[in-house]
Amino acid sequence: ASILSRLPLTSVKFHQLQLFNGTRMAEEYLTDPAAFHLFEKAEYLNLMVEYIELLNPRIVVERIAGETPPRFALQQPWGPRYDQLLKEFETLLEQKNSWQGKHYIQPV
């Protein structure tokens, strides 16, 4: 977050790792799943809260996760569509009394 915060960015989009059927990465995962860390939904949302707390609040976060059509996804989707996931994220922010930039330290 500190590196992104120093870049001349106006916006950023985040996506969790998603494995697509028929890709080399999917083959690598099937060969050695222990080499990958696929986040559970709650774990990922908590990570995103911690991350955006460190992110420069002037950078617009356009997206916190991606969606894969189920027919292309190697792993099971988290379930809710992006709009519902975003609501869960906003609720988590409120529960944690958190916001983007809460722990951001502007470079000198």
Short mmCIF file of C-alpha atoms in Angstrom, two decimals:
data_model
loop_
_atom_site.label_atom_id
_atom_site.label_comp_id
_atom_site.label_asym_id
_atom_site.label_seq_id
_atom_site.Cartn_x
_atom_site.Cartn_y
_atom_site.Cartn_z
CA ALA A 1 0.00 0.00 0.00
CA SER A 2 2.85 2.39 0.77
CA ILE A 3 4.33 1.84 -2.71
CA LEU A 4 0.99 2.38 -4.46
CA SER A 5 0.35 5.43 -2.32
CA ARG A 6 3.53 7.09 -3.59
CA LEU A 7 2.72 6.53 -7.26
CA PRO A 8 0.94 9.20 -9.33
CA LEU A 9 -2.29 7.18 -9.44
CA THR A 10 -5.81 8.50 -9.44
CA SER A 11 -7.53 5.12 -9.10
CA VAL A 12 -6.85 1.43 -8.50
CA LYS A 13 -8.75 -1.86 -8.91
CA PHE A 14 -8.12 -4.94 -6.78
CA HIS A 15 -8.87 -8.54 -7.72
CA GLN A 16 -8.45 -11.72 -5.75
CA LEU A 17 -6.65 -14.61 -7.43
CA GLN A 18 -9.08 -16.43 -9.67
CA LEU A 19 -8.13 -19.60 -11.51
CA PHE A 20 -9.63 -20.11 -14.96
CA ASN A 21 -10.23 -23.56 -16.43
CA GLY A 22 -7.83 -24.49 -19.21
CA THR A 23 -5.05 -22.08 -18.22
CA ARG A 24 -1.48 -22.92 -17.32
CA MET A 25 -1.99 -21.54 -13.81
CA ALA A 26 -4.99 -23.84 -13.35
CA GLU A 27 -2.81 -26.78 -14.38
CA GLU A 28 -0.13 -25.69 -11.90
CA TYR A 29 -2.76 -25.44 -9.16
CA LEU A 30 -4.11 -28.91 -9.91
CA THR A 31 -0.56 -30.30 -9.82
CA ASP A 32 0.44 -28.55 -6.58
CA PRO A 33 -2.47 -26.86 -4.75
CA ALA A 34 -0.29 -26.26 -1.68
CA ALA A 35 1.74 -23.76 -3.71
CA PHE A 36 -1.30 -21.45 -3.89
CA HIS A 37 -3.18 -19.52 -1.26
CA LEU A 38 -6.78 -19.02 -2.30
CA PHE A 39 -8.47 -16.69 0.16
CA GLU A 40 -11.79 -17.49 1.74
CA LYS A 41 -14.22 -14.58 1.36
CA ALA A 42 -14.01 -13.38 5.00
CA GLU A 43 -10.22 -13.64 5.00
CA TYR A 44 -9.99 -11.61 1.79
CA LEU A 45 -12.39 -8.91 2.99
CA ASN A 46 -10.39 -8.52 6.21
CA LEU A 47 -7.19 -8.27 4.18
CA MET A 48 -8.77 -5.56 2.03
CA VAL A 49 -9.80 -3.60 5.14
CA GLU A 50 -6.22 -3.72 6.44
CA TYR A 51 -4.86 -2.78 3.03
CA ILE A 52 -7.04 0.22 2.34
CA GLU A 53 -6.41 1.56 5.85
CA LEU A 54 -2.80 2.03 4.64
CA LEU A 55 -3.72 3.36 1.20
CA ASN A 56 -3.55 7.05 0.30
CA PRO A 57 -7.15 8.29 0.64
CA ARG A 58 -6.80 10.41 -2.52
CA ILE A 59 -6.60 7.25 -4.65
CA VAL A 60 -10.06 6.13 -5.75
CA VAL A 61 -10.66 2.41 -5.17
CA GLU A 62 -12.79 1.39 -8.14
CA ARG A 63 -13.11 -2.30 -7.26
CA ILE A 64 -12.13 -4.55 -4.35
CA ALA A 65 -12.63 -7.94 -6.03
CA GLY A 66 -13.46 -9.56 -9.34
CA GLU A 67 -16.12 -11.92 -10.59
CA THR A 68 -15.57 -14.92 -12.83
CA PRO A 69 -18.42 -16.49 -14.74
CA PRO A 70 -18.92 -19.90 -13.08
CA ARG A 71 -18.36 -21.80 -16.35
CA PHE A 72 -14.78 -20.45 -16.50
CA ALA A 73 -13.86 -20.75 -12.81
CA LEU A 74 -11.71 -23.63 -11.63
CA GLN A 75 -12.59 -23.06 -7.97
CA GLN A 76 -16.01 -22.50 -6.45
CA PRO A 77 -17.04 -18.83 -6.43
CA TRP A 78 -17.55 -17.14 -3.08
CA GLY A 79 -21.25 -16.97 -3.73
CA PRO A 80 -22.58 -13.43 -3.80
CA ARG A 81 -22.30 -11.20 -6.80
CA TYR A 82 -19.94 -8.23 -6.57
CA ASP A 83 -22.61 -5.77 -5.40
CA GLN A 84 -23.42 -8.00 -2.41
CA LEU A 85 -19.72 -8.54 -1.68
CA LEU A 86 -19.25 -4.77 -1.67
CA LYS A 87 -22.10 -4.40 0.83
CA GLU A 88 -20.43 -6.98 3.07
CA PHE A 89 -17.16 -5.06 2.78
CA GLU A 90 -18.82 -1.76 3.70
CA THR A 91 -20.49 -3.43 6.70
CA LEU A 92 -17.12 -4.80 7.80
CA LEU A 93 -15.59 -1.33 7.53
CA GLU A 94 -18.34 0.04 9.77
CA GLN A 95 -17.97 -2.79 12.28
CA LYS A 96 -14.22 -2.16 12.50
CA ASN A 97 -14.65 1.64 12.57
CA SER A 98 -12.38 1.74 9.56
CA TRP A 99 -11.89 3.75 6.38
CA GLN A 100 -9.45 4.23 3.54
CA GLY A 101 -6.35 6.00 4.78
CA LYS A 102 -7.04 5.44 8.48
CA HIS A 103 -3.40 4.45 9.02
CA TYR A 104 -1.93 6.17 5.97
CA ILE A 105 1.29 8.04 6.67
CA GLN A 106 2.03 10.70 4.11
CA PRO A 107 5.68 10.63 3.02
CA VAL A 108 7.75 13.63 3.99
#
